[in-house]
């Protein structure tokens, strides 16, 4: 039976990966495969279907209905919990884009870069600035589009190669902070949805700082070496067109608006006031509504702005929340097959070498999520597909669930940045008129180093924190 459980788990992951690679809709693949796995695991492994009503006898029709009961329960819990939080974040982000506040912030953030004379140090500065902006502009693709409009032209005007410039932008990959969808999902996985700020300050910040410092130091060394190699091969003839640097039309003080939810969340955390992410976002929207009304004296505009917010929430439901729901069903199906539990129990049998089991699980699960991110082109899809398995595994290992979930969250971001079908990478490639693989093959070595740093930090937090 254990061999069957392991083999069936591996086969399920392989089959799902195959159909995602064949460009089947991942939401459909996750939902359909998850329901099938729940039924298979009931009959062949004896795993009960969660949320199912208690019955004396179960025929196939009842088992099928029970799997749909679980699907409905998952929809309800996600839409009223993590899904609502993510949608509120997306609505606020759409509003900031609509009034040019986020674009103004990105435009002004590049000003200090022009004072740096070494172009490779400018690249490091760009990376650090971009990573700092990520805490308030949580969308990977959205932030890259802003940087392409505001910072990329500055880099090119300073004689930095377009391919090098977009490669550095692609490395601004980590999703972190209390406003981020992946962070919110991570908090939900470890049953701490009301403690996103605490998880960031106590755990996530260490992984983020380690990544930023490591990559910022390596960027000048690595890209100067790449340029030297390309020069020897006579490959430095990049075409650069005329690019206009546009200053977004809105007052300068609007750059503070994207920070409002972050300020509310951190302020309430340190003051001991309980404030959730949804409330912080809608409080911020109310404040900006008032200022926009005082500025334009047009109540009709506020009605149109509300439509922008609701459309932003609807779009994130289609692109993120629906994947989160589908991946939750798939993850439960994989969990019910029991293969991962068998492997973890086998590793625990090493006895005194329990640290080997912890390191093994961190490495295997992190790279599983990383390659899932590469295949899917979506960090949140990869994270939700396999991240939900981590809390139970962490409990079996005797470590805090967050210390195993966190490296998977980071790995999903790095895998997305290494995917030629990721929306962010396609945006960079299209803007610089490059093949996406030109970016991937240059950035992947640094992303792999980022993975190693991620695993090292996670192992430290799991064993010594």
Coordinates of C-alpha atoms in Angstrom, one line a residue:
X1 CA 0.0 0.0 0.0
X2 CA 2.7 2.6 0.8
X3 CA 4.3 2.0 -2.6
X4 CA 0.9 2.5 -4.3
X5 CA 0.4 5.7 -2.3
X6 CA 3.8 7.1 -3.4
X7 CA 3.4 6.0 -7.0
X8 CA -0.1 7.4 -7.3
X9 CA 1.0 10.7 -5.9
X10 CA 3.9 11.0 -8.3
X11 CA 1.7 10.0 -11.2
X12 CA -1.0 12.5 -10.3
X13 CA 1.6 15.4 -10.2
X14 CA 3.1 14.2 -13.5
X15 CA -0.3 14.0 -15.3
X16 CA -1.4 17.4 -14.1
X17 CA 2.0 19.0 -15.1
X18 CA 1.6 17.4 -18.5
X19 CA -1.8 18.9 -19.2
X20 CA -0.7 22.3 -17.9
X21 CA 2.3 22.2 -20.2
X22 CA -0.1 21.4 -23.0
X23 CA -1.7 24.7 -22.2
X24 CA -4.9 23.3 -20.8
X25 CA -6.7 25.8 -18.5
X26 CA -5.0 25.3 -15.1
X27 CA -8.2 26.1 -13.2
X28 CA -10.0 23.3 -15.1
X29 CA -7.1 20.9 -14.7
X30 CA -6.8 21.5 -11.0
X31 CA -10.5 21.2 -10.3
X32 CA -11.2 18.2 -12.4
X33 CA -8.0 16.3 -11.3
X34 CA -8.7 17.2 -7.6
X35 CA -12.2 15.8 -7.7
X36 CA -10.9 12.6 -9.3
X37 CA -8.2 12.2 -6.8
X38 CA -10.6 12.7 -3.9
X39 CA -12.7 9.8 -5.2
X40 CA -9.7 7.6 -6.0
X41 CA -8.2 8.1 -2.6
X42 CA -11.5 7.2 -0.9
X43 CA -11.7 3.8 -2.6
X44 CA -8.0 2.8 -2.8
X45 CA -6.5 4.5 0.2
X46 CA -9.5 4.9 2.5
X47 CA -9.1 8.6 3.0
X48 CA -12.4 10.3 3.9
X49 CA -13.6 13.3 1.8
X50 CA -13.5 16.5 3.9
X51 CA -16.7 18.4 4.7
X52 CA -18.8 15.3 3.7
X53 CA -21.9 14.5 5.7
X54 CA -21.8 11.4 7.9
X55 CA -23.6 8.4 6.4
X56 CA -23.9 4.8 7.4
X57 CA -23.3 3.5 3.8
X58 CA -21.6 5.2 0.9
X59 CA -22.3 4.1 -2.7
X60 CA -20.5 5.7 -5.6
X61 CA -23.2 8.4 -6.1
X62 CA -22.8 9.5 -2.5
X63 CA -19.0 9.6 -2.8
X64 CA -19.4 11.7 -6.0
X65 CA -21.8 14.1 -4.2
X66 CA -19.4 14.3 -1.2
X67 CA -16.6 15.4 -3.5
X68 CA -18.8 18.2 -4.8
X69 CA -19.8 19.1 -1.2
X70 CA -16.1 19.7 -0.6
X71 CA -15.8 21.8 -3.7
X72 CA -18.7 24.0 -2.6
X73 CA -17.3 24.3 0.9
X74 CA -14.0 25.3 -0.6
X75 CA -15.6 28.0 -2.6
X76 CA -17.5 29.4 0.4
X77 CA -14.4 29.4 2.7
X78 CA -12.1 31.0 0.1
X79 CA -14.6 33.7 -1.0
X80 CA -15.3 34.7 2.5
X81 CA -11.7 34.5 3.7
X82 CA -8.5 34.7 1.7
X83 CA -10.3 35.4 -1.6
X84 CA -12.0 38.5 -0.3
X85 CA -8.8 39.8 1.1
X86 CA -7.0 39.4 -2.2
X87 CA -9.9 41.0 -4.1
X88 CA -9.8 44.0 -1.8
X89 CA -6.1 44.4 -2.4
X90 CA -6.6 44.2 -6.2
X91 CA -9.4 46.8 -6.0
X92 CA -7.2 49.2 -4.2
X93 CA -4.3 48.6 -6.6
X94 CA -6.6 49.2 -9.6
X95 CA -7.7 52.5 -8.1
X96 CA -4.1 53.6 -7.5
X97 CA -3.4 52.8 -11.1
X98 CA -6.4 54.7 -12.3
X99 CA -5.5 58.0 -10.5
X100 CA -1.8 57.5 -11.5
X101 CA -0.6 57.4 -7.9
X102 CA 1.4 54.1 -8.3
X103 CA 2.9 55.4 -11.6
X104 CA 4.0 58.6 -10.0
X105 CA 5.6 56.7 -7.2
X106 CA 7.6 54.5 -9.6
X107 CA 8.5 57.6 -11.7
X108 CA 10.0 59.5 -8.7
X109 CA 11.6 56.4 -7.2
X110 CA 14.1 56.3 -10.1
X111 CA 15.4 59.9 -9.5
X112 CA 18.3 58.8 -7.2
X113 CA 19.5 56.3 -9.7
X114 CA 20.7 59.0 -12.1
X115 CA 23.3 60.1 -9.5
X116 CA 25.1 56.8 -9.6
X117 CA 28.0 56.8 -12.2
X118 CA 28.8 53.1 -12.5
X119 CA 26.2 51.5 -14.7
X120 CA 26.3 48.2 -13.0
X121 CA 25.8 49.8 -9.6
X122 CA 22.8 51.6 -11.2
X123 CA 21.4 48.1 -12.0
X124 CA 21.9 47.1 -8.4
X125 CA 20.2 50.3 -7.3
X126 CA 17.3 49.7 -9.7
X127 CA 16.8 46.2 -8.3
X128 CA 16.8 47.4 -4.7
X129 CA 14.4 50.3 -5.5
X130 CA 12.1 47.8 -7.3
X131 CA 12.1 45.4 -4.4
X132 CA 11.2 48.2 -2.0
X133 CA 8.3 49.2 -4.2
X134 CA 7.1 45.6 -4.3
X135 CA 5.6 46.0 -0.7
X136 CA 3.1 48.5 -2.0
X137 CA 2.7 47.5 -5.7
X138 CA 2.1 43.8 -5.1
X139 CA 1.5 42.6 -8.7
X140 CA 4.6 41.3 -10.4
X141 CA 3.4 42.1 -13.9
X142 CA 1.9 45.4 -12.8
X143 CA 5.1 46.6 -11.1
X144 CA 7.2 45.6 -14.1
X145 CA 4.9 47.5 -16.5
X146 CA 5.4 50.6 -14.3
X147 CA 9.1 50.2 -14.2
X148 CA 9.2 49.7 -17.9
X149 CA 7.5 53.1 -18.3
X150 CA 9.5 54.9 -15.6
X151 CA 12.8 53.3 -15.0
X152 CA 13.7 51.3 -18.1
X153 CA 14.1 54.5 -20.3
X154 CA 16.5 55.9 -17.7
X155 CA 18.6 52.7 -17.8
X156 CA 18.7 52.7 -21.6
X157 CA 19.7 56.4 -21.7
X158 CA 22.6 55.5 -19.4
X159 CA 23.9 53.1 -22.1
X160 CA 22.8 50.0 -20.3
X161 CA 21.9 47.2 -22.7
X162 CA 18.1 46.6 -23.1
X163 CA 18.5 42.8 -22.5
X164 CA 20.5 43.5 -19.3
X165 CA 18.0 46.1 -18.1
X166 CA 15.0 43.8 -18.5
X167 CA 16.9 40.9 -16.9
X168 CA 17.5 42.9 -13.8
X169 CA 13.8 44.0 -13.7
X170 CA 12.8 40.3 -14.0
X171 CA 14.7 39.6 -10.8
X172 CA 12.3 41.9 -8.8
X173 CA 10.4 38.8 -8.2
X174 CA 9.5 38.2 -4.6
X175 CA 5.9 38.7 -3.4
X176 CA 6.0 39.9 0.2
X177 CA 4.4 42.1 2.8
X178 CA 0.9 42.4 4.3
X179 CA -0.8 43.6 1.0
X180 CA 0.5 40.7 -1.2
X181 CA -1.8 37.9 -2.4
X182 CA 0.8 35.2 -1.9
X183 CA 1.5 36.5 1.6
X184 CA -2.2 36.5 2.5
X185 CA -2.6 33.0 1.1
X186 CA 0.5 31.9 3.1
X187 CA -1.1 33.3 6.3
X188 CA -4.3 31.4 5.6
X189 CA -2.4 28.1 5.1
X190 CA -1.0 28.3 8.6
X191 CA -4.3 29.5 10.1
X192 CA -3.0 33.0 10.8
X193 CA -5.0 35.1 8.4
X194 CA -5.3 37.9 11.0
X195 CA -1.5 38.0 11.6
X196 CA -0.1 38.8 8.1
X197 CA 2.0 41.7 9.5
X198 CA 3.4 39.4 12.3
X199 CA 4.4 36.7 9.9
X200 CA 6.1 39.3 7.7
X201 CA 8.1 40.8 10.6
X202 CA 9.0 37.5 12.3
X203 CA 9.7 35.3 9.3
X204 CA 9.2 36.6 5.8
X205 CA 11.4 39.6 6.2
X206 CA 14.5 37.5 6.7
X207 CA 14.1 35.7 3.4
X208 CA 13.4 38.9 1.6
X209 CA 16.4 40.7 3.0
X210 CA 18.7 37.8 2.3
X211 CA 17.5 37.7 -1.3
X212 CA 17.8 41.4 -1.8
X213 CA 21.3 41.7 -0.4
X214 CA 22.6 38.6 -2.2
X215 CA 21.3 39.5 -5.6
X216 CA 22.2 43.2 -5.3
X217 CA 25.8 42.2 -4.6
X218 CA 25.9 39.7 -7.5
X219 CA 24.2 41.9 -10.2
X220 CA 27.3 44.0 -10.9
X221 CA 29.6 41.0 -10.9
X222 CA 27.4 38.7 -13.0
X223 CA 26.2 41.2 -15.6
X224 CA 29.6 42.7 -16.2
X225 CA 30.8 39.2 -16.8
X226 CA 27.9 38.5 -19.2
X227 CA 28.6 41.7 -21.1
X228 CA 32.3 40.8 -21.4
X229 CA 31.4 37.4 -22.8
X230 CA 29.0 38.9 -25.3
X231 CA 31.6 41.5 -26.3
X232 CA 34.0 38.7 -27.1
X233 CA 31.3 37.1 -29.3
X234 CA 30.5 40.4 -30.9
X235 CA 26.9 40.3 -29.5
X236 CA 26.7 43.9 -28.1
X237 CA 24.8 45.4 -31.0
X238 CA 21.5 45.9 -29.2
X239 CA 19.0 48.1 -31.0
X240 CA 17.7 50.9 -28.8
X241 CA 14.9 53.1 -30.1
X242 CA 13.9 56.6 -28.8
X243 CA 12.1 56.2 -25.5
X244 CA 10.1 59.0 -23.9
X245 CA 10.2 59.3 -20.1
X246 CA 6.6 60.3 -19.1
X247 CA 5.8 62.0 -15.8
X248 CA 2.3 60.8 -14.8
X249 CA -0.3 63.5 -14.4
X250 CA -1.2 63.8 -10.7
X251 CA 0.0 65.8 -7.7
X252 CA 3.3 64.7 -6.2
X253 CA 1.8 63.9 -2.8
X254 CA -0.2 61.1 -4.4
X255 CA 2.9 58.9 -4.1
X256 CA 1.9 58.4 -0.4
X257 CA -1.5 56.9 -1.3
X258 CA -0.2 53.4 -2.2
X259 CA 1.4 53.2 1.2
X260 CA -1.8 53.9 3.2
X261 CA -2.9 50.3 3.7
X262 CA 0.6 49.4 4.7
X263 CA 0.7 52.2 7.2
X264 CA -2.6 51.3 8.7
X265 CA -1.6 47.6 9.0
X266 CA 1.8 48.2 10.6
X267 CA 0.4 51.0 12.8
X268 CA -2.4 48.9 14.1
X269 CA 0.0 45.9 14.7
X270 CA 2.4 48.0 16.8
X271 CA -0.5 49.7 18.6
X272 CA -2.1 46.4 19.5
X273 CA -5.3 47.3 17.5
X274 CA -6.9 44.4 15.5
X275 CA -7.3 45.6 11.9
X276 CA -7.7 43.2 8.9
X277 CA -6.4 43.8 5.4
X278 CA -9.8 44.3 3.9
X279 CA -10.7 47.1 6.4
X280 CA -7.3 48.7 5.8
X281 CA -7.8 48.8 2.0
X282 CA -11.3 50.2 2.2
X283 CA -10.3 52.8 4.8
X284 CA -7.6 53.9 2.4
X285 CA -10.0 54.0 -0.5
X286 CA -12.3 56.2 1.5
X287 CA -9.5 58.7 2.3
X288 CA -8.5 58.9 -1.3
X289 CA -12.1 59.3 -2.4
X290 CA -12.4 62.3 -0.1
X291 CA -9.2 63.9 -1.5
X292 CA -10.2 63.1 -5.1
X293 CA -13.5 64.8 -4.5
X294 CA -11.9 67.9 -3.0
X295 CA -9.5 68.0 -6.0
X296 CA -12.0 67.5 -8.8
X297 CA -15.3 68.6 -7.1
X298 CA -17.1 65.9 -9.2
X299 CA -19.1 63.3 -7.4
X300 CA -19.8 61.5 -10.7
X301 CA -16.1 60.7 -11.0
X302 CA -16.2 58.9 -7.6
X303 CA -18.9 56.6 -9.1
X304 CA -16.7 55.9 -12.0
X305 CA -13.8 55.2 -9.7
X306 CA -15.9 52.7 -7.8
X307 CA -16.5 50.8 -11.0
X308 CA -12.7 50.7 -11.5
X309 CA -12.3 49.2 -8.1
X310 CA -15.0 46.6 -8.6
X311 CA -13.6 45.6 -12.0
X312 CA -10.2 45.2 -10.4
X313 CA -11.7 42.9 -7.9
X314 CA -13.5 40.9 -10.6
X315 CA -10.3 40.5 -12.7
X316 CA -8.4 39.2 -9.7
X317 CA -11.1 36.7 -9.0
X318 CA -10.7 35.3 -12.5
X319 CA -6.9 35.3 -12.5
X320 CA -6.0 34.5 -8.9
X321 CA -8.9 33.6 -6.6
X322 CA -10.3 31.0 -9.0
X323 CA -6.9 29.3 -9.2
X324 CA -6.6 29.5 -5.4
X325 CA -9.9 27.6 -5.1
X326 CA -9.1 25.0 -7.8
X327 CA -5.6 24.4 -6.4
X328 CA -7.1 23.9 -3.0
X329 CA -9.2 21.0 -4.3
X330 CA -6.2 19.5 -6.1
X331 CA -3.9 19.9 -3.0
X332 CA -6.5 18.1 -0.9
X333 CA -6.7 15.3 -3.4
X334 CA -2.9 14.9 -3.4
X335 CA -2.9 15.0 0.4
X336 CA -5.5 12.2 0.5
X337 CA -3.4 9.9 -1.7
X338 CA -1.0 9.8 1.2
X339 CA 2.3 9.5 -0.7
X340 CA 3.9 12.6 0.8
X341 CA 3.0 11.5 4.3
X342 CA 4.7 8.1 3.7
X343 CA 7.8 9.8 2.5
X344 CA 7.9 12.2 5.5
X345 CA 7.4 9.3 7.9
X346 CA 10.2 7.4 6.2
X347 CA 12.5 10.4 6.6
X348 CA 11.5 10.8 10.2
X349 CA 12.7 7.2 10.8
X350 CA 16.2 8.5 10.5
X351 CA 15.8 9.3 14.2
X352 CA 18.7 11.5 15.4
X353 CA 19.2 12.9 12.0
X354 CA 15.8 14.7 12.0
X355 CA 17.5 17.8 10.6
X356 CA 18.1 15.7 7.4
X357 CA 14.4 15.1 7.1
X358 CA 13.7 18.8 7.5
X359 CA 16.3 19.9 4.9
X360 CA 15.1 17.1 2.5
X361 CA 11.5 18.3 2.7
X362 CA 12.4 22.0 2.3
X363 CA 14.6 21.3 -0.7
X364 CA 12.2 18.8 -2.5
X365 CA 9.0 20.9 -1.9
X366 CA 10.7 24.2 -2.7
X367 CA 12.1 22.9 -6.1
X368 CA 8.8 21.2 -6.8
X369 CA 7.0 24.5 -6.4
X370 CA 9.8 26.3 -8.3
X371 CA 9.4 24.1 -11.4
X372 CA 5.6 24.2 -11.1
X373 CA 6.0 28.0 -11.3
X374 CA 8.2 27.7 -14.4
X375 CA 5.6 25.3 -16.1
X376 CA 2.5 27.3 -15.1
X377 CA 3.9 30.8 -15.4
X378 CA 2.0 31.7 -12.3
X379 CA 3.4 31.9 -8.8
X380 CA 0.1 31.8 -7.0
X381 CA -1.1 28.7 -8.9
X382 CA 2.1 26.8 -8.1
X383 CA 2.1 27.9 -4.5
X384 CA -1.5 26.9 -3.9
X385 CA -1.1 23.6 -5.7
X386 CA 1.6 22.3 -3.4
X387 CA 1.8 24.8 -0.5
X388 CA -1.3 23.5 1.2
X389 CA 0.5 20.2 1.7
X390 CA 3.2 21.8 3.8
X391 CA 1.5 22.6 7.1
X392 CA 0.7 18.9 7.8
X393 CA 4.2 17.8 6.7
X394 CA 5.7 20.5 9.0
X395 CA 3.6 19.2 11.9
X396 CA 4.9 15.6 11.3
X397 CA 8.5 17.0 11.3
X398 CA 7.9 18.9 14.6
X399 CA 8.5 22.4 13.2
X400 CA 6.4 25.5 12.8
X401 CA 4.2 25.3 9.7
X402 CA 5.2 28.7 8.6
X403 CA 8.9 27.7 8.3
X404 CA 8.0 25.1 5.6
X405 CA 5.3 27.1 3.9
X406 CA 7.5 30.3 3.6
X407 CA 10.2 28.8 1.3
X408 CA 7.5 27.4 -1.0
X409 CA 6.0 30.9 -1.2
X410 CA 9.4 32.4 -2.1
X411 CA 10.1 29.5 -4.6
X412 CA 6.8 30.1 -6.4
X413 CA 7.9 33.7 -7.1
X414 CA 11.4 32.7 -8.3
X415 CA 9.8 30.0 -10.6
X416 CA 7.4 32.5 -12.1
X417 CA 10.4 34.8 -12.9
X418 CA 12.1 31.8 -14.7
X419 CA 9.0 31.0 -16.8
X420 CA 8.9 32.1 -20.5
X421 CA 5.1 32.2 -20.3
X422 CA 4.9 34.4 -17.2
X423 CA 2.9 37.6 -17.9
X424 CA 5.8 39.7 -16.4
X425 CA 8.4 38.1 -18.6
X426 CA 6.3 38.4 -21.7
X427 CA 5.8 42.1 -20.9
X428 CA 9.5 42.6 -20.5
X429 CA 10.4 40.7 -23.7
X430 CA 7.7 42.5 -25.7
X431 CA 8.8 45.9 -24.5
X432 CA 12.5 45.3 -25.3
X433 CA 11.7 43.4 -28.5
X434 CA 13.4 40.2 -27.2
X435 CA 12.7 36.5 -27.1
X436 CA 11.5 35.6 -23.6
X437 CA 14.2 32.9 -23.5
X438 CA 16.9 35.6 -23.9
X439 CA 15.8 36.9 -20.5
X440 CA 15.3 33.5 -18.9
X441 CA 18.8 32.0 -19.8
X442 CA 20.5 35.1 -18.4
X443 CA 18.5 35.5 -15.2
X444 CA 18.1 31.8 -14.2
X445 CA 21.6 31.4 -12.6
X446 CA 20.8 34.3 -10.2
X447 CA 17.3 32.8 -9.6
X448 CA 18.9 29.4 -8.7
X449 CA 21.2 31.3 -6.3
X450 CA 18.1 32.9 -4.9
X451 CA 16.6 29.5 -4.4
X452 CA 19.7 28.3 -2.4
X453 CA 19.5 31.4 -0.2
X454 CA 15.8 30.8 0.3
X455 CA 16.4 27.2 1.4
X456 CA 19.3 28.2 3.7
X457 CA 17.2 30.9 5.5
X458 CA 14.2 28.5 5.7
X459 CA 16.4 25.7 7.2
X460 CA 17.8 28.2 9.8
X461 CA 14.3 29.4 10.8
X462 CA 13.0 25.8 11.0
X463 CA 15.8 24.4 13.1
X464 CA 17.1 27.4 15.2
X465 CA 14.3 29.9 15.5

